[in-house]
mmCIF file of C-alpha atoms in Angstrom:
data_model
loop_
_atom_site.group_PDB
_atom_site.id
_atom_site.type_symbol
_atom_site.label_atom_id
_atom_site.label_comp_id
_atom_site.label_asym_id
_atom_site.label_seq_id
_atom_site.Cartn_x
_atom_site.Cartn_y
_atom_site.Cartn_z
ATOM 1 C CA MET A 1 7.272 -5.054 -5.656
ATOM 2 C CA LYS A 2 9.068 -6.090 -2.387
ATOM 3 C CA LEU A 3 5.865 -7.766 -0.952
ATOM 4 C CA ASP A 4 7.701 -10.369 1.197
ATOM 5 C CA GLN A 5 9.616 -7.597 3.082
ATOM 6 C CA TRP A 6 6.458 -5.469 3.425
ATOM 7 C CA ALA A 7 4.723 -8.553 4.916
ATOM 8 C CA GLU A 8 7.624 -8.945 7.325
ATOM 9 C CA ASP A 9 7.487 -5.323 8.198
ATOM 10 C CA ILE A 10 3.624 -5.382 9.158
ATOM 11 C CA GLU A 11 3.987 -8.774 10.692
ATOM 12 C CA ALA A 12 6.524 -7.227 13.069
ATOM 13 C CA ILE A 13 4.180 -4.413 13.866
ATOM 14 C CA VAL A 14 1.247 -6.694 14.735
ATOM 15 C CA ASP A 15 3.490 -9.095 16.719
ATOM 16 C CA GLU A 16 4.564 -6.234 18.889
ATOM 17 C CA TRP A 17 1.072 -5.057 19.428
ATOM 18 C CA GLU A 18 0.221 -8.724 20.746
ATOM 19 C CA LYS A 19 3.435 -9.332 22.745
ATOM 20 C CA GLN A 20 3.009 -5.887 24.637
ATOM 21 C CA GLU A 21 -0.647 -6.581 25.561
ATOM 22 C CA PHE A 22 -1.707 -3.003 24.402
ATOM 23 C CA LEU A 23 -5.094 -4.505 23.313
ATOM 24 C CA SER A 24 -7.742 -6.369 25.034
ATOM 25 C CA GLU A 25 -10.757 -8.585 23.784
ATOM 26 C CA GLY A 26 -13.658 -6.461 22.585
ATOM 27 C CA ASP A 27 -11.278 -3.153 21.887
ATOM 28 C CA LEU A 28 -12.000 -1.589 18.802
ATOM 29 C CA PHE A 29 -8.752 -1.095 16.569
ATOM 30 C CA VAL A 30 -8.692 1.147 13.445
ATOM 31 C CA ILE A 31 -6.238 0.894 10.689
ATOM 32 C CA GLY A 32 -5.742 3.537 7.897
ATOM 33 C CA CYS A 33 -3.517 2.635 5.138
ATOM 34 C CA SER A 34 -2.139 3.968 2.029
ATOM 35 C CA THR A 35 -1.045 0.867 -0.158
ATOM 36 C CA SER A 36 0.520 3.754 -2.539
ATOM 37 C CA GLU A 37 2.734 4.908 0.064
ATOM 38 C CA VAL A 38 3.706 1.418 1.059
ATOM 39 C CA ALA A 39 4.947 1.018 -2.579
ATOM 40 C CA GLY A 40 6.862 4.239 -2.571
ATOM 41 C CA GLU A 41 4.285 6.400 -4.509
ATOM 42 C CA ARG A 42 2.300 9.218 -3.356
ATOM 43 C CA ILE A 43 -0.957 8.660 -1.311
ATOM 44 C CA GLY A 44 -3.996 8.139 -3.531
ATOM 45 C CA THR A 45 -1.932 7.488 -6.817
ATOM 46 C CA SER A 46 -1.187 3.834 -7.107
ATOM 47 C CA GLY A 47 -3.241 1.588 -4.984
ATOM 48 C CA SER A 48 -2.769 -2.070 -4.881
ATOM 49 C CA GLU A 49 -4.951 -4.822 -4.088
ATOM 50 C CA GLU A 50 -2.070 -7.260 -3.543
ATOM 51 C CA VAL A 51 -0.384 -4.731 -0.930
ATOM 52 C CA ALA A 52 -4.072 -4.462 0.776
ATOM 53 C CA ALA A 53 -4.404 -8.299 0.745
ATOM 54 C CA MET A 54 -1.232 -8.874 2.535
ATOM 55 C CA ILE A 55 -1.912 -6.094 5.249
ATOM 56 C CA PHE A 56 -5.581 -7.332 5.896
ATOM 57 C CA GLU A 57 -4.378 -10.798 6.431
ATOM 58 C CA LYS A 58 -1.684 -9.751 8.945
ATOM 59 C CA VAL A 59 -4.086 -7.317 10.713
ATOM 60 C CA GLN A 60 -6.722 -9.948 10.968
ATOM 61 C CA GLN A 61 -4.141 -11.877 13.283
ATOM 62 C CA LEU A 62 -5.197 -9.314 15.910
ATOM 63 C CA LYS A 63 -8.833 -10.253 15.852
ATOM 64 C CA GLN A 64 -8.081 -13.789 15.814
ATOM 65 C CA LYS A 65 -5.539 -13.970 18.536
ATOM 66 C CA ILE A 66 -6.788 -11.063 20.774
ATOM 67 C CA GLY A 67 -10.407 -10.807 20.013
ATOM 68 C CA VAL A 68 -10.462 -7.104 18.931
ATOM 69 C CA ASP A 69 -13.010 -5.565 16.347
ATOM 70 C CA ILE A 70 -11.344 -4.076 13.561
ATOM 71 C CA ALA A 71 -12.329 -1.022 11.422
ATOM 72 C CA PHE A 72 -10.705 -0.014 7.986
ATOM 73 C CA GLN A 73 -10.579 3.630 7.104
ATOM 74 C CA CYS A 74 -11.410 4.712 3.697
ATOM 75 C CA CYS A 75 -9.750 7.655 1.738
ATOM 76 C CA GLU A 76 -10.634 11.333 1.951
ATOM 77 C CA HIS A 77 -13.000 10.817 -1.155
ATOM 78 C CA LEU A 78 -15.206 9.003 1.415
ATOM 79 C CA ASN A 79 -14.749 11.436 4.154
ATOM 80 C CA ARG A 80 -12.667 8.856 6.013
ATOM 81 C CA ALA A 81 -15.532 6.660 6.586
ATOM 82 C CA LEU A 82 -14.900 3.158 7.967
ATOM 83 C CA VAL A 83 -15.364 -0.410 6.880
ATOM 84 C CA VAL A 84 -16.700 -2.840 9.843
ATOM 85 C CA GLU A 85 -18.698 -5.872 9.868
ATOM 86 C CA LYS A 86 -22.450 -5.353 10.618
ATOM 87 C CA LYS A 87 -22.167 -7.411 13.471
ATOM 88 C CA VAL A 88 -19.753 -4.658 15.026
ATOM 89 C CA MET A 89 -21.911 -1.670 13.708
ATOM 90 C CA ARG A 90 -24.921 -2.958 15.637
ATOM 91 C CA GLU A 91 -23.186 -3.811 18.808
ATOM 92 C CA ARG A 92 -21.446 -0.583 19.116
ATOM 93 C CA GLY A 93 -24.409 1.657 17.849
ATOM 94 C CA PHE A 94 -23.034 3.032 14.821
ATOM 95 C CA ASP A 95 -25.023 4.384 11.998
ATOM 96 C CA PRO A 96 -24.526 2.952 8.335
ATOM 97 C CA VAL A 97 -23.810 5.120 5.394
ATOM 98 C CA SER A 98 -24.605 4.163 1.674
ATOM 99 C CA VAL A 99 -21.620 3.728 0.019
ATOM 100 C CA VAL A 100 -19.418 0.954 -1.326
ATOM 101 C CA PRO A 101 -15.657 1.741 -1.157
ATOM 102 C CA VAL A 102 -13.642 0.917 -4.464
ATOM 103 C CA ARG A 103 -9.817 1.759 -5.232
ATOM 104 C CA LYS A 104 -10.285 5.180 -6.733
ATOM 105 C CA ALA A 105 -12.894 6.254 -3.993
ATOM 106 C CA GLY A 106 -12.263 4.757 -0.630
ATOM 107 C CA GLY A 107 -8.873 3.184 -1.143
ATOM 108 C CA SER A 108 -7.432 -0.217 -1.954
ATOM 109 C CA MET A 109 -7.497 -1.068 1.731
ATOM 110 C CA ALA A 110 -10.885 -0.207 2.492
ATOM 111 C CA ALA A 111 -12.211 -1.567 -0.736
ATOM 112 C CA TYR A 112 -10.503 -4.991 -0.091
ATOM 113 C CA ALA A 113 -11.808 -5.054 3.567
ATOM 114 C CA PHE A 114 -15.208 -4.464 2.198
ATOM 115 C CA GLU A 115 -14.932 -7.600 -0.097
ATOM 116 C CA GLN A 116 -13.393 -9.862 2.712
ATOM 117 C CA LEU A 117 -15.321 -9.024 5.963
ATOM 118 C CA GLU A 118 -18.366 -10.958 6.604
ATOM 119 C CA ASP A 119 -21.443 -8.691 6.078
ATOM 120 C CA ALA A 120 -19.540 -5.710 5.662
ATOM 121 C CA VAL A 121 -20.829 -2.215 6.021
ATOM 122 C CA VAL A 122 -19.572 1.366 5.994
ATOM 123 C CA VAL A 123 -20.218 3.640 9.016
ATOM 124 C CA GLU A 124 -19.283 7.294 9.289
ATOM 125 C CA ASN A 125 -17.180 7.330 12.327
ATOM 126 C CA VAL A 126 -16.052 5.571 15.326
ATOM 127 C CA ARG A 127 -14.311 5.932 18.795
ATOM 128 C CA ALA A 128 -11.638 3.293 18.555
ATOM 129 C CA ASP A 129 -9.448 2.201 21.417
ATOM 130 C CA ALA A 130 -6.349 2.121 19.211
ATOM 131 C CA GLY A 131 -4.890 2.212 15.812
ATOM 132 C CA ILE A 132 -2.153 2.179 13.297
ATOM 133 C CA ASP A 133 -1.859 4.523 10.379
ATOM 134 C CA ILE A 134 0.320 3.323 7.598
ATOM 135 C CA GLY A 135 1.386 6.020 5.182
ATOM 136 C CA GLU A 136 0.116 9.057 7.297
ATOM 137 C CA THR A 137 -3.702 8.747 6.528
ATOM 138 C CA MET A 138 -4.736 10.477 9.683
ATOM 139 C CA ILE A 139 -6.644 8.120 11.692
ATOM 140 C CA GLY A 140 -6.806 10.447 14.634
ATOM 141 C CA MET A 141 -10.579 11.634 14.156
ATOM 142 C CA HIS A 142 -11.473 8.126 14.794
ATOM 143 C CA LEU A 143 -9.711 7.565 18.197
ATOM 144 C CA LYS A 144 -11.240 8.282 21.530
ATOM 145 C CA PRO A 145 -10.397 11.742 22.961
ATOM 146 C CA VAL A 146 -7.111 11.061 24.962
ATOM 147 C CA VAL A 147 -4.635 9.587 22.339
ATOM 148 C CA VAL A 148 -1.325 8.405 23.574
ATOM 149 C CA PRO A 149 1.246 7.971 20.552
ATOM 150 C CA LEU A 150 2.892 4.580 20.620
ATOM 151 C CA ARG A 151 6.351 4.227 19.407
ATOM 152 C CA LEU A 152 6.912 0.673 18.024
ATOM 153 C CA LYS A 153 10.355 -0.615 16.992
ATOM 154 C CA GLN A 154 9.091 -1.234 13.514
ATOM 155 C CA ARG A 155 8.407 2.240 11.934
ATOM 156 C CA TRP A 156 7.965 1.423 8.161
ATOM 157 C CA VAL A 157 5.800 -0.773 6.181
ATOM 158 C CA GLY A 158 7.699 -0.408 2.849
ATOM 159 C CA HIS A 159 8.102 3.002 2.040
ATOM 160 C CA ALA A 160 5.142 4.128 4.511
ATOM 161 C CA ARG A 161 5.949 5.758 7.731
ATOM 162 C CA VAL A 162 3.742 3.982 10.627
ATOM 163 C CA ASN A 163 2.206 5.923 13.392
ATOM 164 C CA SER A 164 0.308 3.848 16.098
ATOM 165 C CA ALA A 165 -1.644 5.088 19.180
ATOM 166 C CA LEU A 166 -3.553 3.966 22.139
ATOM 167 C CA THR A 167 -6.010 5.691 23.985
ATOM 168 C CA ARG A 168 -6.621 6.428 27.756
ATOM 169 C CA PRO A 169 -9.415 7.525 29.895
ATOM 170 C CA LYS A 170 -9.554 11.198 30.748
ATOM 171 C CA LEU A 171 -7.862 12.359 34.043
ATOM 172 C CA ILE A 172 -10.668 14.700 35.495
ATOM 173 C CA GLY A 173 -10.728 16.607 38.682
ATOM 174 C CA GLY A 174 -8.157 18.960 40.539
ATOM 175 C CA PRO A 175 -5.629 18.851 42.777
ATOM 176 C CA ARG A 176 -7.412 16.499 45.064
ATOM 177 C CA ALA A 177 -8.306 13.913 42.442
ATOM 178 C CA VAL A 178 -6.885 10.353 42.939
ATOM 179 C CA TYR A 179 -6.349 8.186 39.877
ATOM 180 C CA ALA A 180 -5.903 4.287 39.839
ATOM 181 C CA THR A 181 -2.573 3.195 38.294
#
């Protein structure tokens, strides 16, 4: 396992999110991650708590430095539900579901986040402002309606392709509409 190199990969991604000022305090940031894909295996086959711990630590920097709330997406076996802090659930009006993610049903990343977050709960869905998808776990269902792909310099964590996205308000109106820049 090349954990040190993978840590550099995710750190470069987090640094770019910070430096480009894509996020603001109070934004909701969703992360989907296949630790199997990071390690070069097929999604859902070789989950790793060690990889999850490394990614969790790096992503938490966004919370600490910017003040975003983070949601960790579970795998398809839990219908891509998300792990958040109970405080986030209450403040945002999310409804909890009764499940505890584990490596084989929820995924290593979500299971690790559930153990590490203060007062963790699982919610069925969110409307996030932005997010990263490590290993093509399909976070799009949890982003606000108008998604803007974000092309970061660092496009891989280990063997897993990374996709990033922002959202923007809908542009409504017709030919006479005026939009703020």
